């Protein structure tokens, strides 16, 4: 029986999220599975991944083959690197303490990278919002100026008509008086 670590699609139309499952390769994509080892939500930025690394590592050790996407997810979370380090320990290339130290350093670097990316995204969003607000206020100010100009233009002819009407009325009264 060939065992795969793969994604099982859940969610609604155009808003998927996935379970990371261990399943027989002959089972349908969204069908029967052996064990659920995590979730993957690509709708967030960066994608949200919740994975039980120990279960994934044990299944990899038992011969489960990850699909391409799951391999990328496992690499992102450090499971593939830990498998690589465990293989080095088994071969005697280095000790288990060194492997743990290397894995800890890798985790710190990865966490720093993710934090930088998240802060960069937040900064970009806030800068975009500031720019949108500035443009919106400029448009609102321009609209207000246009409205005031139209009102002034509408009032100016009315005032001149009243002034002309007043002059004509005084002329008529003066001609009537004569």
PDB file of C-alpha atoms in Angstrom:
ATOM      1  CA  UNK A   1       0.000   0.000   0.000  1.00  0.00           C
ATOM      2  CA  UNK A   2       1.489   3.305  -1.140  1.00  0.00           C
ATOM      3  CA  UNK A   3       0.941   6.067   1.405  1.00  0.00           C
ATOM      4  CA  UNK A   4       0.940   9.767   0.494  1.00  0.00           C
ATOM      5  CA  UNK A   5       0.974  12.960   2.503  1.00  0.00           C
ATOM      6  CA  UNK A   6      -1.341  15.229   0.555  1.00  0.00           C
ATOM      7  CA  UNK A   7      -3.945  17.983   0.722  1.00  0.00           C
ATOM      8  CA  UNK A   8      -7.663  17.373   1.142  1.00  0.00           C
ATOM      9  CA  UNK A   9      -9.745  20.316  -0.102  1.00  0.00           C
ATOM     10  CA  UNK A  10     -12.364  21.854   2.170  1.00  0.00           C
ATOM     11  CA  UNK A  11     -14.162  25.195   2.220  1.00  0.00           C
ATOM     12  CA  UNK A  12     -16.543  26.830  -0.206  1.00  0.00           C
ATOM     13  CA  UNK A  13     -16.234  28.005  -3.808  1.00  0.00           C
ATOM     14  CA  UNK A  14     -13.212  30.235  -4.416  1.00  0.00           C
ATOM     15  CA  UNK A  15     -12.291  30.152  -0.689  1.00  0.00           C
ATOM     16  CA  UNK A  16     -10.527  26.834  -0.145  1.00  0.00           C
ATOM     17  CA  UNK A  17      -8.639  25.622   2.848  1.00  0.00           C
ATOM     18  CA  UNK A  18      -6.996  22.253   3.098  1.00  0.00           C
ATOM     19  CA  UNK A  19      -6.420  19.449   5.560  1.00  0.00           C
ATOM     20  CA  UNK A  20      -2.962  17.931   5.381  1.00  0.00           C
ATOM     21  CA  UNK A  21      -3.678  14.210   5.524  1.00  0.00           C
ATOM     22  CA  UNK A  22      -1.915  10.878   5.273  1.00  0.00           C
ATOM     23  CA  UNK A  23      -3.877   8.706   2.857  1.00  0.00           C
ATOM     24  CA  UNK A  24      -3.629   5.680   0.627  1.00  0.00           C
ATOM     25  CA  UNK A  25      -2.603   6.937  -2.811  1.00  0.00           C
ATOM     26  CA  UNK A  26      -5.535   5.077  -4.417  1.00  0.00           C
ATOM     27  CA  UNK A  27      -8.143   6.831  -2.233  1.00  0.00           C
ATOM     28  CA  UNK A  28     -10.057   9.791  -3.719  1.00  0.00           C
ATOM     29  CA  UNK A  29      -8.667  13.266  -3.080  1.00  0.00           C
ATOM     30  CA  UNK A  30     -11.396  14.264  -0.627  1.00  0.00           C
ATOM     31  CA  UNK A  31     -12.203  10.727   0.450  1.00  0.00           C
ATOM     32  CA  UNK A  32     -10.965   8.330   3.088  1.00  0.00           C
ATOM     33  CA  UNK A  33      -7.688   9.091   4.850  1.00  0.00           C
ATOM     34  CA  UNK A  34      -5.542   7.443   7.493  1.00  0.00           C
ATOM     35  CA  UNK A  35      -4.648  10.428   9.679  1.00  0.00           C
ATOM     36  CA  UNK A  36      -5.036  14.201   9.602  1.00  0.00           C
ATOM     37  CA  UNK A  37      -1.767  15.900  10.540  1.00  0.00           C
ATOM     38  CA  UNK A  38      -2.528  19.566   9.908  1.00  0.00           C
ATOM     39  CA  UNK A  39      -4.306  22.347   8.044  1.00  0.00           C
ATOM     40  CA  UNK A  40      -3.296  24.809   5.345  1.00  0.00           C
ATOM     41  CA  UNK A  41      -5.143  28.061   4.584  1.00  0.00           C
ATOM     42  CA  UNK A  42      -3.798  29.816   1.459  1.00  0.00           C
ATOM     43  CA  UNK A  43      -6.359  32.647   1.738  1.00  0.00           C
ATOM     44  CA  UNK A  44      -4.349  34.564   4.332  1.00  0.00           C
ATOM     45  CA  UNK A  45      -1.160  36.463   3.621  1.00  0.00           C
ATOM     46  CA  UNK A  46       1.198  34.796   4.458  1.00  0.00           C
ATOM     47  CA  UNK A  47      -0.576  31.436   4.270  1.00  0.00           C
ATOM     48  CA  UNK A  48      -1.592  29.911   7.609  1.00  0.00           C
ATOM     49  CA  UNK A  49      -0.131  26.468   8.234  1.00  0.00           C
ATOM     50  CA  UNK A  50      -0.890  24.403  11.332  1.00  0.00           C
ATOM     51  CA  UNK A  51       1.090  21.160  11.246  1.00  0.00           C
ATOM     52  CA  UNK A  52       1.971  18.438  13.728  1.00  0.00           C
ATOM     53  CA  UNK A  53       5.627  18.097  12.780  1.00  0.00           C
ATOM     54  CA  UNK A  54       6.247  14.998  14.882  1.00  0.00           C
ATOM     55  CA  UNK A  55       3.451  13.035  13.196  1.00  0.00           C
ATOM     56  CA  UNK A  56       4.608  14.196   9.769  1.00  0.00           C
ATOM     57  CA  UNK A  57       8.194  13.189  10.575  1.00  0.00           C
ATOM     58  CA  UNK A  58       7.105   9.747  11.776  1.00  0.00           C
ATOM     59  CA  UNK A  59       5.059   9.175   8.601  1.00  0.00           C
ATOM     60  CA  UNK A  60       7.996  10.294   6.451  1.00  0.00           C
ATOM     61  CA  UNK A  61      10.178   7.876   8.384  1.00  0.00           C
ATOM     62  CA  UNK A  62       7.686   5.094   7.663  1.00  0.00           C
ATOM     63  CA  UNK A  63       7.914   5.761   3.912  1.00  0.00           C
ATOM     64  CA  UNK A  64       5.038   8.126   3.183  1.00  0.00           C
ATOM     65  CA  UNK A  65       5.656  10.199   0.060  1.00  0.00           C
ATOM     66  CA  UNK A  66       4.582  13.862   0.159  1.00  0.00           C
ATOM     67  CA  UNK A  67       3.031  15.428  -2.923  1.00  0.00           C
ATOM     68  CA  UNK A  68       4.792  18.452  -4.413  1.00  0.00           C
ATOM     69  CA  UNK A  69       2.691  21.008  -2.533  1.00  0.00           C
ATOM     70  CA  UNK A  70       2.926  19.078   0.721  1.00  0.00           C
ATOM     71  CA  UNK A  71       6.685  18.756   0.279  1.00  0.00           C
ATOM     72  CA  UNK A  72       6.869  22.556  -0.016  1.00  0.00           C
ATOM     73  CA  UNK A  73       4.709  22.953   3.104  1.00  0.00           C
ATOM     74  CA  UNK A  74       6.794  20.434   5.046  1.00  0.00           C
ATOM     75  CA  UNK A  75       9.981  22.219   3.960  1.00  0.00           C
ATOM     76  CA  UNK A  76       8.529  25.572   5.002  1.00  0.00           C
ATOM     77  CA  UNK A  77       7.722  24.219   8.464  1.00  0.00           C
ATOM     78  CA  UNK A  78      11.118  22.487   8.825  1.00  0.00           C
ATOM     79  CA  UNK A  79       9.981  18.859   8.788  1.00  0.00           C
ATOM     80  CA  UNK A  80      12.090  17.976   5.743  1.00  0.00           C
ATOM     81  CA  UNK A  81      15.142  19.661   7.292  1.00  0.00           C
ATOM     82  CA  UNK A  82      14.621  17.743  10.523  1.00  0.00           C
ATOM     83  CA  UNK A  83      14.374  14.495   8.519  1.00  0.00           C
ATOM     84  CA  UNK A  84      17.633  15.422   6.800  1.00  0.00           C
ATOM     85  CA  UNK A  85      19.311  16.082  10.162  1.00  0.00           C
ATOM     86  CA  UNK A  86      17.991  12.816  11.634  1.00  0.00           C
ATOM     87  CA  UNK A  87      19.445  10.943   8.680  1.00  0.00           C
ATOM     88  CA  UNK A  88      22.829  12.587   9.357  1.00  0.00           C
ATOM     89  CA  UNK A  89      22.622  11.527  13.008  1.00  0.00           C
ATOM     90  CA  UNK A  90      21.848   7.922  11.986  1.00  0.00           C
ATOM     91  CA  UNK A  91      24.848   7.903   9.647  1.00  0.00           C
ATOM     92  CA  UNK A  92      27.046   9.317  12.398  1.00  0.00           C
ATOM     93  CA  UNK A  93      27.949  12.549  10.605  1.00  0.00           C
ATOM     94  CA  UNK A  94      27.150  14.542  13.758  1.00  0.00           C
ATOM     95  CA  UNK A  95      25.520  14.096  17.139  1.00  0.00           C
ATOM     96  CA  UNK A  96      21.865  14.573  18.071  1.00  0.00           C
ATOM     97  CA  UNK A  97      22.769  17.675  20.124  1.00  0.00           C
ATOM     98  CA  UNK A  98      24.388  19.284  17.075  1.00  0.00           C
ATOM     99  CA  UNK A  99      21.316  18.423  15.030  1.00  0.00           C
ATOM    100  CA  UNK A 100      19.038  20.065  17.601  1.00  0.00           C
ATOM    101  CA  UNK A 101      21.294  23.125  17.668  1.00  0.00           C
ATOM    102  CA  UNK A 102      21.217  23.433  13.861  1.00  0.00           C
ATOM    103  CA  UNK A 103      17.465  22.984  13.813  1.00  0.00           C
ATOM    104  CA  UNK A 104      17.021  25.631  16.533  1.00  0.00           C
ATOM    105  CA  UNK A 105      19.142  28.116  14.562  1.00  0.00           C
ATOM    106  CA  UNK A 106      17.150  27.376  11.427  1.00  0.00           C
ATOM    107  CA  UNK A 107      13.868  27.923  13.294  1.00  0.00           C
ATOM    108  CA  UNK A 108      15.057  31.303  14.617  1.00  0.00           C
ATOM    109  CA  UNK A 109      16.131  32.451  11.151  1.00  0.00           C
ATOM    110  CA  UNK A 110      12.835  31.286   9.671  1.00  0.00           C
ATOM    111  CA  UNK A 111      10.824  33.068  12.381  1.00  0.00           C
ATOM    112  CA  UNK A 112      12.777  36.295  11.749  1.00  0.00           C
ATOM    113  CA  UNK A 113      12.116  36.040   8.007  1.00  0.00           C
ATOM    114  CA  UNK A 114       8.410  35.518   8.582  1.00  0.00           C
ATOM    115  CA  UNK A 115       8.228  38.425  11.053  1.00  0.00           C
ATOM    116  CA  UNK A 116       9.983  40.723   8.572  1.00  0.00           C
ATOM    117  CA  UNK A 117       7.580  39.694   5.841  1.00  0.00           C
ATOM    118  CA  UNK A 118       4.525  40.248   8.042  1.00  0.00           C
ATOM    119  CA  UNK A 119       5.774  43.654   9.213  1.00  0.00           C
ATOM    120  CA  UNK A 120       6.572  44.606   5.615  1.00  0.00           C
ATOM    121  CA  UNK A 121       3.075  43.631   4.520  1.00  0.00           C
ATOM    122  CA  UNK A 122       1.498  45.585   7.374  1.00  0.00           C
ATOM    123  CA  UNK A 123       3.636  48.612   6.542  1.00  0.00           C
ATOM    124  CA  UNK A 124       2.677  48.398   2.871  1.00  0.00           C
ATOM    125  CA  UNK A 125      -1.013  48.169   3.749  1.00  0.00           C
ATOM    126  CA  UNK A 126      -0.813  51.153   6.113  1.00  0.00           C
ATOM    127  CA  UNK A 127       1.094  53.205   3.519  1.00  0.00           C
ATOM    128  CA  UNK A 128      -1.524  52.303   0.922  1.00  0.00           C
ATOM    129  CA  UNK A 129      -4.318  53.327   3.282  1.00  0.00           C
ATOM    130  CA  UNK A 130      -2.599  56.659   4.025  1.00  0.00           C
ATOM    131  CA  UNK A 131      -2.215  57.311   0.293  1.00  0.00           C
ATOM    132  CA  UNK A 132      -5.866  56.448  -0.364  1.00  0.00           C
ATOM    133  CA  UNK A 133      -7.000  58.706   2.472  1.00  0.00           C
ATOM    134  CA  UNK A 134      -4.882  61.569   1.142  1.00  0.00           C
ATOM    135  CA  UNK A 135      -6.282  61.138  -2.384  1.00  0.00           C
ATOM    136  CA  UNK A 136      -9.816  60.930  -1.035  1.00  0.00           C
ATOM    137  CA  UNK A 137      -9.388  64.133   0.985  1.00  0.00           C
ATOM    138  CA  UNK A 138      -7.957  65.923  -2.076  1.00  0.00           C
ATOM    139  CA  UNK A 139     -10.945  64.833  -4.168  1.00  0.00           C
ATOM    140  CA  UNK A 140     -13.367  65.917  -1.429  1.00  0.00           C
ATOM    141  CA  UNK A 141     -11.634  69.311  -1.149  1.00  0.00           C
ATOM    142  CA  UNK A 142     -11.786  69.783  -4.936  1.00  0.00           C
ATOM    143  CA  UNK A 143     -15.486  68.867  -4.976  1.00  0.00           C
ATOM    144  CA  UNK A 144     -16.181  71.368  -2.200  1.00  0.00           C
ATOM    145  CA  UNK A 145     -14.325  74.094  -4.130  1.00  0.00           C
ATOM    146  CA  UNK A 146     -16.298  73.271  -7.306  1.00  0.00           C
ATOM    147  CA  UNK A 147     -19.590  73.431  -5.421  1.00  0.00           C
ATOM    148  CA  UNK A 148     -18.665  76.803  -3.892  1.00  0.00           C
ATOM    149  CA  UNK A 149     -17.649  78.118  -7.321  1.00  0.00           C
ATOM    150  CA  UNK A 150     -20.955  76.980  -8.845  1.00  0.00           C
ATOM    151  CA  UNK A 151     -22.919  78.598  -6.027  1.00  0.00           C
ATOM    152  CA  UNK A 152     -20.969  81.842  -6.435  1.00  0.00           C
ATOM    153  CA  UNK A 153     -21.518  81.757 -10.206  1.00  0.00           C
ATOM    154  CA  UNK A 154     -25.241  81.120  -9.731  1.00  0.00           C
ATOM    155  CA  UNK A 155     -25.557  83.949  -7.198  1.00  0.00           C
ATOM    156  CA  UNK A 156     -23.558  86.484  -9.262  1.00  0.00           C
ATOM    157  CA  UNK A 157     -25.971  86.581 -12.267  1.00  0.00           C
ATOM    158  CA  UNK A 158     -28.931  86.744  -9.894  1.00  0.00           C
ATOM    159  CA  UNK A 159     -27.372  89.753  -8.157  1.00  0.00           C
ATOM    160  CA  UNK A 160     -26.650  91.497 -11.479  1.00  0.00           C
ATOM    161  CA  UNK A 161     -30.203  90.813 -12.672  1.00  0.00           C
ATOM    162  CA  UNK A 162     -31.559  92.324  -9.473  1.00  0.00           C
ATOM    163  CA  UNK A 163     -29.313  95.334  -9.926  1.00  0.00           C
ATOM    164  CA  UNK A 164     -30.389  95.753 -13.560  1.00  0.00           C
ATOM    165  CA  UNK A 165     -34.016  95.176 -12.588  1.00  0.00           C
ATOM    166  CA  UNK A 166     -33.698  97.857  -9.906  1.00  0.00           C
ATOM    167  CA  UNK A 167     -32.278 100.386 -12.398  1.00  0.00           C
ATOM    168  CA  UNK A 168     -35.063  99.700 -14.876  1.00  0.00           C
ATOM    169  CA  UNK A 169     -37.624 100.127 -12.147  1.00  0.00           C
ATOM    170  CA  UNK A 170     -36.196 103.496 -11.141  1.00  0.00           C
ATOM    171  CA  UNK A 171     -36.158 104.607 -14.778  1.00  0.00           C
ATOM    172  CA  UNK A 172     -39.795 103.558 -15.196  1.00  0.00           C
ATOM    173  CA  UNK A 173     -40.836 105.414 -12.087  1.00  0.00           C
ATOM    174  CA  UNK A 174     -38.964 108.509 -13.177  1.00  0.00           C
ATOM    175  CA  UNK A 175     -40.588 108.441 -16.646  1.00  0.00           C
ATOM    176  CA  UNK A 176     -43.991 107.942 -15.094  1.00  0.00           C
ATOM    177  CA  UNK A 177     -43.445 110.900 -12.803  1.00  0.00           C
ATOM    178  CA  UNK A 178     -42.801 113.208 -15.707  1.00  0.00           C
TER     179      UNK A 178
END
